[in-house]
Coordinates of C-alpha atoms in Angstrom, one line a residue:
Chain A
M14 CA 0.0 0.0 0.0
F15 CA 1.1 3.6 -0.6
R16 CA 3.1 4.9 2.3
I17 CA 4.2 8.2 3.8
N18 CA 7.9 8.3 3.8
K19 CA 10.1 7.7 6.8
L20 CA 10.8 11.4 7.3
T21 CA 7.1 12.2 7.4
D22 CA 6.7 9.4 10.0
Y23 CA 9.4 11.1 12.1
A24 CA 7.7 14.5 11.6
V25 CA 4.4 13.3 13.0
V26 CA 6.2 11.7 16.1
L27 CA 8.0 15.0 16.7
L28 CA 4.8 17.1 16.2
V29 CA 2.9 14.9 18.6
D30 CA 5.6 15.3 21.2
M31 CA 5.6 19.1 20.6
A32 CA 1.8 19.2 21.0
R33 CA 2.0 17.3 24.3
T34 CA 5.0 19.3 25.6
D35 CA 3.6 22.7 24.4
K36 CA 6.7 24.7 25.0
V37 CA 9.7 26.0 22.9
R38 CA 12.6 23.6 23.0
A39 CA 16.0 23.4 21.3
A40 CA 16.4 20.8 18.6
Q41 CA 18.8 19.0 20.9
Q42 CA 16.2 18.8 23.7
I43 CA 13.6 17.5 21.3
A44 CA 16.0 14.9 20.1
C45 CA 16.8 13.9 23.6
D46 CA 13.1 13.8 24.7
T47 CA 11.9 11.8 21.7
G48 CA 14.9 9.5 20.9
V49 CA 14.8 10.8 17.3
P50 CA 18.4 11.5 16.1
L51 CA 19.4 15.2 16.1
P52 CA 20.2 15.5 12.4
T53 CA 16.8 14.1 11.6
V54 CA 15.1 16.5 14.1
A55 CA 17.0 19.4 12.4
K56 CA 15.9 18.3 8.9
V57 CA 12.3 17.8 9.9
M58 CA 12.1 21.1 11.8
K59 CA 13.4 22.9 8.7
A60 CA 10.6 21.5 6.6
L61 CA 8.0 22.2 9.3
V62 CA 9.1 25.8 9.6
R63 CA 9.0 26.2 5.8
G64 CA 5.4 24.7 5.9
N65 CA 4.4 27.2 8.6
L66 CA 3.6 24.5 11.2
V67 CA 6.5 25.3 13.5
I68 CA 8.1 28.5 14.5
S69 CA 11.8 29.0 15.2
Q70 CA 12.8 31.3 18.0
R71 CA 16.4 32.5 18.1
G72 CA 18.5 33.2 21.2
A73 CA 19.6 31.6 24.4
T74 CA 16.0 30.5 25.3
G75 CA 15.2 29.9 21.6
G76 CA 14.1 26.7 19.9
Y77 CA 11.1 25.3 18.1
G78 CA 7.4 25.5 19.0
L79 CA 4.1 24.9 17.2
A80 CA 3.1 27.8 15.0
R81 CA -0.6 27.4 16.0
P82 CA -2.7 25.2 18.3
A83 CA -2.6 21.5 17.7
C84 CA -6.3 21.4 16.9
E85 CA -5.6 23.7 14.0
I86 CA -2.9 21.5 12.4
T87 CA -4.2 18.6 10.3
V88 CA -2.6 15.4 9.1
A89 CA -2.9 16.8 5.6
D90 CA -0.8 19.8 6.7
M91 CA 1.8 17.6 8.2
I92 CA 2.1 15.3 5.2
Q93 CA 2.1 18.1 2.7
A94 CA 4.8 20.0 4.6
L95 CA 7.1 17.1 4.1
E96 CA 5.9 15.6 0.8
G97 CA 4.1 18.3 -1.1
P98 CA 0.5 18.1 -2.5
V99 CA -1.5 14.9 -2.3
A100 CA -0.8 13.0 -5.6
L101 CA -1.5 9.3 -5.7
T102 CA 0.0 9.1 -9.3
A103 CA 3.1 10.8 -10.6
C104 CA 1.2 12.2 -13.7
V105 CA -1.1 14.5 -11.8
E106 CA 1.5 16.0 -9.5
T107 CA 2.3 19.7 -10.1
T108 CA 5.6 19.4 -11.7
D109 CA 7.7 21.1 -14.4
D110 CA 8.2 17.8 -16.3
A111 CA 4.5 17.2 -17.1
C112 CA 4.1 14.3 -19.5
G113 CA 2.4 16.5 -22.1
L114 CA -0.2 13.8 -22.8
E115 CA -3.0 15.2 -20.7
T116 CA -5.3 15.7 -23.7
L117 CA -4.8 12.1 -24.8
C118 CA -5.0 10.4 -21.5
P119 CA -8.3 8.9 -20.5
M120 CA -7.3 9.1 -16.8
H121 CA -6.6 12.9 -16.9
G122 CA -8.6 14.7 -14.3
H123 CA -9.9 11.6 -12.6
W124 CA -7.0 11.1 -10.4
N125 CA -7.2 14.8 -9.3
R126 CA -10.7 14.0 -8.0
V127 CA -9.4 11.0 -6.0
N128 CA -6.5 13.1 -4.7
K129 CA -8.9 15.8 -3.6
R130 CA -11.0 13.3 -1.6
V131 CA -7.9 11.8 0.1
E132 CA -6.7 15.3 1.0
E133 CA -10.1 16.1 2.5
A134 CA -10.0 12.9 4.5
L135 CA -6.5 13.8 5.8
R136 CA -7.9 17.2 6.8
T137 CA -10.4 15.6 9.1
V138 CA -7.8 14.4 11.6
S139 CA -6.0 16.9 13.7
L140 CA -2.6 16.9 15.4
A141 CA -4.5 17.3 18.7
E142 CA -6.3 14.0 18.0
M143 CA -3.0 12.3 17.0
A144 CA -1.5 13.6 20.3
S145 CA -4.4 12.4 22.5
G146 CA -3.8 8.6 22.8
P147 CA -2.5 6.4 25.5
I148 CA -0.8 8.5 28.2
E149 CA 1.1 5.6 29.5
A150 CA 3.3 5.6 26.4
F151 CA 4.4 9.1 27.2
G152 CA 4.8 8.3 30.9
L153 CA 7.3 5.6 30.3
P154 CA 10.8 6.0 31.7
L155 CA 12.7 8.3 29.1
A156 CA 15.3 5.7 28.3
E157 CA 12.7 3.0 27.6
R158 CA 10.6 5.4 25.5
R159 CA 13.6 6.7 23.5
A160 CA 14.7 3.1 22.8
A161 CA 11.2 2.0 21.8
L162 CA 10.7 5.0 19.5
A163 CA 14.2 4.6 17.9
R164 CA 13.5 0.9 17.3
S165 CA 10.1 1.4 15.9
L166 CA 11.4 4.0 13.5
S167 CA 14.6 2.4 12.5
Chain B
M12 CA 3.8 12.4 -1.8
F13 CA 2.8 8.8 -1.2
R14 CA 2.0 7.1 -4.4
I15 CA 0.2 4.1 -5.7
N16 CA 2.6 1.7 -7.4
K17 CA 3.1 1.4 -11.1
L18 CA 1.2 -1.9 -11.3
T19 CA -1.9 -0.3 -9.6
D20 CA -1.7 2.6 -12.1
Y21 CA -1.8 0.0 -15.0
A22 CA -4.7 -1.8 -13.2
V23 CA -6.8 1.3 -13.2
V24 CA -6.1 2.0 -16.9
L25 CA -7.1 -1.6 -17.7
L26 CA -10.2 -1.5 -15.6
V27 CA -11.3 1.8 -17.1
D28 CA -10.9 0.3 -20.5
M29 CA -12.9 -2.8 -19.4
A30 CA -15.6 -0.6 -18.0
R31 CA -15.9 1.3 -21.3
T32 CA -15.7 -1.8 -23.6
D33 CA -18.0 -3.8 -21.4
K34 CA -17.3 -7.2 -23.0
V35 CA -15.2 -10.3 -22.3
R36 CA -11.8 -10.1 -24.1
A37 CA -8.7 -12.2 -24.1
A38 CA -5.6 -10.7 -22.3
Q39 CA -4.0 -10.4 -25.7
Q40 CA -6.9 -8.3 -27.0
I41 CA -6.8 -6.1 -23.9
A42 CA -3.1 -5.6 -24.3
C43 CA -3.6 -4.7 -28.0
D44 CA -6.5 -2.3 -27.3
T45 CA -4.8 -0.4 -24.4
G46 CA -1.1 -0.5 -25.4
V47 CA -0.2 -2.1 -22.0
P48 CA 2.3 -5.0 -22.5
L49 CA 0.8 -8.5 -22.4
P50 CA 2.9 -9.8 -19.4
T51 CA 1.7 -6.8 -17.4
V52 CA -1.9 -7.3 -18.4
A53 CA -1.6 -11.0 -17.3
K54 CA -0.1 -10.1 -14.0
V55 CA -2.7 -7.4 -13.3
M56 CA -5.6 -9.6 -14.3
K57 CA -4.4 -12.3 -11.9
A58 CA -4.5 -9.9 -9.0
L59 CA -7.9 -8.5 -10.1
V60 CA -9.4 -12.0 -10.4
R61 CA -8.0 -12.8 -6.9
G62 CA -9.6 -9.5 -5.7
N63 CA -13.0 -10.4 -7.2
L64 CA -13.1 -7.4 -9.4
V65 CA -12.6 -9.4 -12.7
I66 CA -13.9 -12.7 -13.8
S67 CA -12.0 -15.1 -16.0
Q68 CA -13.9 -17.2 -18.6
R69 CA -12.3 -20.2 -20.1
G70 CA -12.7 -21.4 -23.6
A71 CA -12.5 -20.2 -27.2
T72 CA -14.6 -17.2 -26.5
G73 CA -13.2 -16.7 -23.0
G74 CA -11.2 -13.9 -21.5
Y75 CA -11.6 -11.3 -18.8
G76 CA -14.6 -9.2 -17.9
L77 CA -15.7 -7.1 -14.9
A78 CA -17.1 -9.2 -12.1
R79 CA -19.8 -6.5 -11.3
P80 CA -21.0 -3.2 -12.7
A81 CA -18.4 -0.4 -12.8
C82 CA -20.6 1.7 -10.5
E83 CA -20.1 -1.0 -7.8
I84 CA -16.3 -1.0 -8.0
T85 CA -14.5 1.7 -6.1
V86 CA -11.0 3.2 -6.2
A87 CA -10.5 1.6 -2.8
D88 CA -11.3 -1.9 -4.3
M89 CA -8.9 -1.3 -7.1
I90 CA -6.0 -0.2 -5.0
Q91 CA -6.6 -2.8 -2.3
A92 CA -6.7 -5.6 -4.9
L93 CA -3.2 -4.7 -5.9
E94 CA -1.7 -3.3 -2.7
G95 CA -3.6 -4.7 0.2
P96 CA -5.2 -2.7 3.0
V97 CA -4.8 1.1 3.2
A98 CA -1.8 1.6 5.5
L99 CA 0.1 5.0 5.4
T100 CA 2.7 3.7 7.8
A101 CA 4.4 0.3 7.9
C102 CA 3.7 -0.2 11.6
V103 CA 0.0 -0.4 11.3
E104 CA -0.2 -2.8 8.4
T105 CA -1.5 -6.2 9.2
T106 CA 1.7 -8.2 9.1
D107 CA 3.3 -11.1 10.8
D108 CA 6.4 -9.1 11.7
A109 CA 4.6 -6.7 14.0
C110 CA 7.1 -4.4 15.8
G111 CA 5.8 -5.6 19.2
L112 CA 6.0 -2.0 20.6
E113 CA 2.3 -1.2 20.2
T114 CA 1.8 -0.8 23.9
L115 CA 4.7 1.6 24.1
C116 CA 4.1 3.6 21.0
P117 CA 2.2 7.0 21.4
M118 CA 1.2 6.8 17.7
H119 CA -0.5 3.4 18.1
G120 CA -4.1 3.5 17.0
H121 CA -4.0 7.0 15.6
W122 CA -2.7 6.0 12.2
N123 CA -5.5 3.4 12.0
R124 CA -8.0 6.2 12.2
V125 CA -6.2 8.1 9.4
N126 CA -6.1 5.0 7.3
K127 CA -9.8 4.4 7.8
R128 CA -10.6 8.0 6.7
V129 CA -8.4 7.6 3.6
E130 CA -10.1 4.3 2.8
E131 CA -13.5 5.8 3.1
A132 CA -12.5 8.6 0.8
L133 CA -11.2 6.1 -1.8
R134 CA -14.6 4.4 -1.5
T135 CA -16.4 7.5 -2.7
V136 CA -15.1 7.4 -6.2
S137 CA -16.3 4.6 -8.5
L138 CA -14.7 2.9 -11.5
A139 CA -17.7 4.3 -13.5
E140 CA -16.7 7.8 -12.5
M141 CA -13.1 7.1 -13.4
A142 CA -14.3 5.7 -16.8
S143 CA -16.5 8.7 -17.6
G144 CA -14.0 11.4 -18.7
P145 CA -13.0 12.7 -22.1
I146 CA -14.4 10.6 -24.9
E147 CA -11.9 12.0 -27.3
A148 CA -9.1 10.2 -25.6
F149 CA -10.8 6.9 -26.1
G150 CA -11.7 7.8 -29.7
L151 CA -8.2 8.4 -30.8
P152 CA -6.6 6.2 -33.5
L153 CA -5.6 3.0 -31.8
A154 CA -1.9 3.4 -32.6
E155 CA -1.8 6.9 -31.2
R156 CA -3.7 5.9 -28.1
R157 CA -1.5 2.8 -27.5
A158 CA 1.7 4.9 -27.9
A159 CA 0.5 7.6 -25.6
L160 CA -0.5 5.2 -22.9
A161 CA 2.7 3.3 -23.2
R162 CA 4.7 6.5 -22.9
S163 CA 2.7 7.9 -20.0
L164 CA 3.1 4.7 -18.1
S165 CA 6.7 3.8 -18.9

């Protein structure tokens, strides 16, 4: 089945952690708290800042925080920040190297309808909902939680 | 963005052609009519028969036809016949090699909700709708149509 990529998977884990922590933290601290490697945190945060989901504050007490409340960030926003517009097939993605066969192709236009429905579905689930879930997982000893997350994402 | 795989893309092209033709045809004829290579047609038909979307009739006048009306086949059915259940992340897919960390993982259960919404969205578009589209594409000279489809899918 079609999958989100590994970096998007990490992004959702980090955003869920940010939603639950709800304070500005340095990338190093986020890496430490979640068990996600620092270079990955840095890469993901860059994409999330670019996608206007996360704000970056400079200075000694700076770091990363959510740009808006978790209930106003959707799964569609998260996936699109990392992967661009919903496009189940290569041919309908907005790209410079369009195949040029749109007028010949009997599929043209139809996949856009499907993509739109999928995007609407992804808009119905918020980060706040993704961050609700089993408290006990977040209450585990840090070392155990970091190891578990690292293993599950490796 | 997450994508359906190439074989699924072919499957949808073939099913759309079957919906428009609406008669039993040999794999060879379907390959000839669509421009999709015969080994690919054979592989896709096998999966579609297994997924109960297509029936196979033996004999001199045998071949492949839709198992039910195009309005009763959804995009979800088509994708699932080729790729299995909707699973945007590896960890929630029904698999024998489960990670075993479900009770630790703060994401557990949440992706299932997202997958369910995506599947529901894919159920709202039928093969009949996918097969409606621009008549002119289907009315093109066969050679041109075959070449265009082959190029767009290569």
